CSV table of C-alpha atoms in Angstrom, one decimal:
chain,number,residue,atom,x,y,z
A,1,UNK,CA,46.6,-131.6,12.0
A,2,UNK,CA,48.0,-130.4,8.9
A,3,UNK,CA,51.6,-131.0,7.5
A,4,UNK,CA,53.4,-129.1,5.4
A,5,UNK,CA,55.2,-132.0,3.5
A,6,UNK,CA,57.3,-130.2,0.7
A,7,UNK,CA,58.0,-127.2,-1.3
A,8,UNK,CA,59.7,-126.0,-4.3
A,9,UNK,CA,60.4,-122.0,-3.7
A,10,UNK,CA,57.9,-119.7,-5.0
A,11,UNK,CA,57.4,-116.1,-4.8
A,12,UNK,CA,55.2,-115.3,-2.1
A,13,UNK,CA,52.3,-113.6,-4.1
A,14,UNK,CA,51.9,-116.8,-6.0
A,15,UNK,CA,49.3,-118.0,-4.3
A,16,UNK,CA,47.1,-120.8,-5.3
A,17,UNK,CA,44.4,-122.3,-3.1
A,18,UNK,CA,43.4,-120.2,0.2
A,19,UNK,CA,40.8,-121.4,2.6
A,20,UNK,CA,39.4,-119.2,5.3
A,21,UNK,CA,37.7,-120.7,8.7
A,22,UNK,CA,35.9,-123.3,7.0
A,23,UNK,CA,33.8,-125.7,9.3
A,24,UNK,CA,31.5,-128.2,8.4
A,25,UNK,CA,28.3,-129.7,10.5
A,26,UNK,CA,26.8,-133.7,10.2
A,27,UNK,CA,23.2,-133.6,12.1
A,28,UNK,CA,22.9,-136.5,14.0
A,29,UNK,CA,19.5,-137.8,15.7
A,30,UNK,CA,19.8,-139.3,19.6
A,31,UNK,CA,17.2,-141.5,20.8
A,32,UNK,CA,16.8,-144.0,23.7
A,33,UNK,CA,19.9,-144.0,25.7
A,34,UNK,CA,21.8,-141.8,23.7
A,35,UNK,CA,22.3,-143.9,20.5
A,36,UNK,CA,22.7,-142.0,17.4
A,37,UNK,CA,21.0,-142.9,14.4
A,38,UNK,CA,22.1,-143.2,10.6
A,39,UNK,CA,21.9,-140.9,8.3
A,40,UNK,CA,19.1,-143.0,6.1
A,41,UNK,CA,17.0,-142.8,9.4
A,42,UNK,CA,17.2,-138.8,9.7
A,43,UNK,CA,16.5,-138.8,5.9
A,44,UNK,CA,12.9,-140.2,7.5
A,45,UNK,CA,12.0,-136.9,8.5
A,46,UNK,CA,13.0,-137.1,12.3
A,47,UNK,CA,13.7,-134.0,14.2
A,48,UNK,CA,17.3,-133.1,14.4
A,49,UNK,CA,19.0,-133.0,18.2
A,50,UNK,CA,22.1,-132.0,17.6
A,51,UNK,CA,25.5,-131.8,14.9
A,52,UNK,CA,28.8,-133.5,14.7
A,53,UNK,CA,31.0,-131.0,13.8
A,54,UNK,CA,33.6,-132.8,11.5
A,55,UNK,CA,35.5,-129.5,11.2
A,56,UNK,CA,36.5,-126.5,12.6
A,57,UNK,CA,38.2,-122.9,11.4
A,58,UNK,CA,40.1,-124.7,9.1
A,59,UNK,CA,42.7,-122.1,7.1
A,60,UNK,CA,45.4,-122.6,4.7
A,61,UNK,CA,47.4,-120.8,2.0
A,62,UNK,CA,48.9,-123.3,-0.6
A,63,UNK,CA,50.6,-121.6,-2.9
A,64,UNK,CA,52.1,-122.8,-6.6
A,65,UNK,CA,54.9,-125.8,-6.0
A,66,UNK,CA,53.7,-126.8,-2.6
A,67,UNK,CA,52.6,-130.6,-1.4
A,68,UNK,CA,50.6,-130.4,2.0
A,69,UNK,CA,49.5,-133.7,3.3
A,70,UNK,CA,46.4,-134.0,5.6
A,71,UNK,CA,46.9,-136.3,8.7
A,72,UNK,CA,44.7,-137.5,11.3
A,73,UNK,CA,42.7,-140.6,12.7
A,74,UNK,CA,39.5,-142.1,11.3
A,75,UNK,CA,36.8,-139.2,11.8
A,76,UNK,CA,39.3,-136.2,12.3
A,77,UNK,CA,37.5,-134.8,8.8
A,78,UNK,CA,40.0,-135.2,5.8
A,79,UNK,CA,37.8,-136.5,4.1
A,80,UNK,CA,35.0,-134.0,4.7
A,81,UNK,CA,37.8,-131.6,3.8
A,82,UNK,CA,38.5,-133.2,0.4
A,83,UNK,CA,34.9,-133.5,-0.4
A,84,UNK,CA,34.4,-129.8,0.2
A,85,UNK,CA,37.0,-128.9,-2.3
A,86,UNK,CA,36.1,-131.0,-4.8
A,87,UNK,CA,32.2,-130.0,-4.7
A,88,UNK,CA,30.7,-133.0,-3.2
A,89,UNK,CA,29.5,-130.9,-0.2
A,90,UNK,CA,28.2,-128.0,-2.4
A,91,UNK,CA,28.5,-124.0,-1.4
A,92,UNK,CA,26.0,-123.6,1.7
A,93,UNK,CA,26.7,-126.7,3.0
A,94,UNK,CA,29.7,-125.2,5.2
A,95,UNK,CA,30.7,-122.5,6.9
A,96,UNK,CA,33.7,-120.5,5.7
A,97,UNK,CA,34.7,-119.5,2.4
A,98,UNK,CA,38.1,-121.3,-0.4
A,99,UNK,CA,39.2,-119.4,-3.5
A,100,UNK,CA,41.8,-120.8,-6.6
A,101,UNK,CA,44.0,-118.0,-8.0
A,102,UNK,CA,42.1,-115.5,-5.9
A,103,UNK,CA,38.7,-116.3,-7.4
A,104,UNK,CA,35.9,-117.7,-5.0
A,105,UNK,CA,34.5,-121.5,-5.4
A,106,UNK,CA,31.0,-121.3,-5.4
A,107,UNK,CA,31.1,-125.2,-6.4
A,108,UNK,CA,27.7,-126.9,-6.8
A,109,UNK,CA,28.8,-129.9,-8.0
A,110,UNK,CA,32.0,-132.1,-8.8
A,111,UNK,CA,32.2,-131.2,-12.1
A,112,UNK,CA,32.3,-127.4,-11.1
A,113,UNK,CA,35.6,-128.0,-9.2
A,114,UNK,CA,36.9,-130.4,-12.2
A,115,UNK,CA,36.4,-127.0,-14.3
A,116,UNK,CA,38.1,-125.0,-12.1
A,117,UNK,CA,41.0,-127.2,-12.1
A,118,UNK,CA,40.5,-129.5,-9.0
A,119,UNK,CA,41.0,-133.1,-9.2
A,120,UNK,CA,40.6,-136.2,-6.7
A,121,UNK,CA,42.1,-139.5,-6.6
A,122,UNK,CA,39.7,-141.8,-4.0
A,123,UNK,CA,41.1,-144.5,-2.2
A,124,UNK,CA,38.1,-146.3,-3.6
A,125,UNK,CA,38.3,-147.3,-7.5
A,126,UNK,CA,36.3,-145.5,-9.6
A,127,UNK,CA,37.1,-146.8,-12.7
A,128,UNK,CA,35.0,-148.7,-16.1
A,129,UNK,CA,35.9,-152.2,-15.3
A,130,UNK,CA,33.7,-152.8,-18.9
A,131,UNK,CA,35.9,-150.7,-20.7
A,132,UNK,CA,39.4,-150.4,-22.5
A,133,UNK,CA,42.7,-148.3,-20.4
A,134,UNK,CA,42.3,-145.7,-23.1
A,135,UNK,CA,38.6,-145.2,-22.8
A,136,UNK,CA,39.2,-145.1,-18.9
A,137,UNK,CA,41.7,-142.6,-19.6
A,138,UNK,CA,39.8,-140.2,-21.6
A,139,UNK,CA,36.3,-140.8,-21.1
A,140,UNK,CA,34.5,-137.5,-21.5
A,141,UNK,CA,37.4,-135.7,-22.8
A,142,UNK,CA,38.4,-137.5,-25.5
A,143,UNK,CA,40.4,-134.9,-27.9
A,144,UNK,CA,38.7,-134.0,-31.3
A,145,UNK,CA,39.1,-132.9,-34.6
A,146,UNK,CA,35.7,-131.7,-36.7
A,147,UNK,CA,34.0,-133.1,-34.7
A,148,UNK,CA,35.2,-136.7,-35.1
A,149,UNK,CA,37.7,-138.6,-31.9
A,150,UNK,CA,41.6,-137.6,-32.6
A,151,UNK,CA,42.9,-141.0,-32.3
A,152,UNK,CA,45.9,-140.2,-33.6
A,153,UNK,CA,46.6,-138.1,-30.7
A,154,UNK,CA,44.7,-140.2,-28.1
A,155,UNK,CA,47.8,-142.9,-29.0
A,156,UNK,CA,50.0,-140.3,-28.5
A,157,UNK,CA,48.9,-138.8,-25.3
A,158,UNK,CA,48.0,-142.8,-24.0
A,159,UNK,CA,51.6,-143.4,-24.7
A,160,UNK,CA,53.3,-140.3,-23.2
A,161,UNK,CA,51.4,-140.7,-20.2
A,162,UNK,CA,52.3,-144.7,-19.4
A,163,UNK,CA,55.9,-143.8,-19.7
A,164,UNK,CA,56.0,-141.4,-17.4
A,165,UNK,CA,54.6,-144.1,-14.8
A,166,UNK,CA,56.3,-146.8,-16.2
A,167,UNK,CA,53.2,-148.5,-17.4
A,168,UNK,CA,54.4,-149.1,-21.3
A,169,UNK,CA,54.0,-152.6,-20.7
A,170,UNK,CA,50.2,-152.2,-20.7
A,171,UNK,CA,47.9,-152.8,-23.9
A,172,UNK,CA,45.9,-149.5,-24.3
A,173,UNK,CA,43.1,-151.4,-25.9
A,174,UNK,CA,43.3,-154.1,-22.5
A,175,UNK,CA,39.9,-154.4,-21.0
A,176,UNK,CA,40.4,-153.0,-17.0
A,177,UNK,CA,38.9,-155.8,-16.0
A,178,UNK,CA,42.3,-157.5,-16.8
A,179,UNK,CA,44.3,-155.7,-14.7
A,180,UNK,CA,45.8,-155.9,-11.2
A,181,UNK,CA,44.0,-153.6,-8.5
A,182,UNK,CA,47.4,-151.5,-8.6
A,183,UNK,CA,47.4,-151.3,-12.0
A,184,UNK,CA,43.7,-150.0,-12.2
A,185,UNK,CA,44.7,-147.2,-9.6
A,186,UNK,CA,47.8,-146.4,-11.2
A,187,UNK,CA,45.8,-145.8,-14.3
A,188,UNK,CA,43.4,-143.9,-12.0
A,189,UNK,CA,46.4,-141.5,-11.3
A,190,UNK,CA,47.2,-141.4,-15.1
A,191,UNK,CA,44.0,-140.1,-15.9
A,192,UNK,CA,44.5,-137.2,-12.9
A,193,UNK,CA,48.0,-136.4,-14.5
A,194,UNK,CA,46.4,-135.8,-18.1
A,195,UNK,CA,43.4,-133.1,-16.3
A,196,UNK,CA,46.6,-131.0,-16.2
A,197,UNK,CA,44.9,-130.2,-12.9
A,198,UNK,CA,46.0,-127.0,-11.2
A,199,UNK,CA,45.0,-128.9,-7.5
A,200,UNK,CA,45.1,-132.6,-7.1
A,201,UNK,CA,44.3,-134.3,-4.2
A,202,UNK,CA,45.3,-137.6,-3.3
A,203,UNK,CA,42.7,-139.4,-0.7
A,204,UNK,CA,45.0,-142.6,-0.1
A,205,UNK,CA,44.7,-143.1,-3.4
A,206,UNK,CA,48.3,-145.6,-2.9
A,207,UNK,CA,47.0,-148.0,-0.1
A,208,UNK,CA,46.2,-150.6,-2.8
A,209,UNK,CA,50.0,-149.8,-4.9
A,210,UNK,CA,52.7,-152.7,-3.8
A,211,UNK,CA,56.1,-150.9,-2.9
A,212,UNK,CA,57.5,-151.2,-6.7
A,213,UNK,CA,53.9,-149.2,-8.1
C-alpha cells in the first residue's frame, strides 16, 4: 500500500514525479519439488520457468511539497520500487513508464537519476569509512574555482549543513571511521540535503538513528 503522509498545498499543475502502471518481473528457476533457485544459479544459464512479479500497475502523482511514504511487509516491492527510480533497474527492465517535471526517465544507470535530480538514502551505509566527513560529504562534487578545490566554500557549505542537523559538534576533518553508526548515516542524509535533490527517497535510512538523531 501507499500512504500519503503529508502535504504542504500546491497548485495542482505542479506536478513533480508521475508514474504510470509500472510492474516489475524477478525470473525465478523451480526444480525438484518446487524449490526455487538463487539468482547466482539462473545466472548459470538454466532455463527460466516462471517470474515473481514484485510489482504490479503501480501509479502515482507526487507533486512539489508532498511526503508519500511506502509501506508494506518484507517482499511487498518497495524496494524494487526505489531501485527503479533511482536507475538501478534500468529502462527495459520494467514495464510501465515515470517522468520528473513532465519529462520521461529513460535512466540507464544511478547516476542518470542523480542528474535528473533523484537521490537515495539506503538503509545500508554507503559511506568512505577511509575518509574525512567533508570528503564523504563532497566526494565527486567538490565545488571549484579554475580549476583548483574551493575550500573556502567547502568550510562554508560543511558548516551550514551540520547546523541544520545539529551536527556542529563534529570535526569536518574527523576520519568516519571515528564516528557512531548514527552519526555516519546522519552524515549520509547531510550529503542527500547538499544534492539539492528535487526527489529524495528515504529507504529506512533512520533504523540505525537513536531517538535524539
Amino acid at each position: 500500500p501507499i500512504l500519503h503522509l503529508d502535504q504542504v498545498p500546491a497548485p495542482a499543475t505542479d506536478e513533480l514525479l508521475r508514474l504510470e502502471n509500472v510492474s516489475k518481473d524477478y525470473p525465478v528457476i523451480r526444480t525438484g519439488a518446487g524449490r526455487i533457485q538463487t539468482v547466482l544459479e539462473l545466472l548459470t544459464g538454466r532455463a527460466v520457468h516462471d517470474y515473481y512479479r514484485a510489482l504490479e500497475d503501480i501509479s502515482i502523482t507526487v507533486r512539489r511539497g508532498e511526503s508519500w511514504g511506502i509501506i508494506g511487509e518484507n517482499g511487498a516491492g518497495k524496494s524494487t520500487l526505489m531501485k527503479i527510480l533511482c536507475g538501478v533497474w534500468p529502462s527495459g527492465s520494467f514495464e510501465g513508464q515515470f517522468s520528473l517535471l513532465d519529462q520521461a526517465c529513460l535512466f540507464n544507470s544511478p547516476r542518470d537519476a542523480l542528474d535528473r535530480g533523484i537521490f537515495i538514502i539506503h538503509q545500508e551505509l554507503s559511506v568512505f569509512e577511509n575518509l574525512s566527513l567533508v570528503e564523504n560529504l563532497f566526494m565527486g562534487r567538490f565545488p571549484t574555482a579554475k580549476g583548483v578545490i574551493d575550500w573556502a566554500l567547502v568550510e562554508t557549505k560543511t558548516e551550514e549543513i551540520l547546523a541544520l542537523l545539529s551536527l556542529s559538534h563534529l570535526d569536518p576533518k574527523q576520519n568516519l571511521s571515528t564516528l557512531r553508526t548514527g552519526e555516519k548515516q546522519m552524515v549520509e542524509i547531510a550529503r542527500a540535503l547538499m544534492t539539492e535533490a528535487k526527489i529524495m527517497i528515504f529507504d529506512e535510512p533512520t533504523s540505525a538513528l537513536t531517538e535524539k538523531e
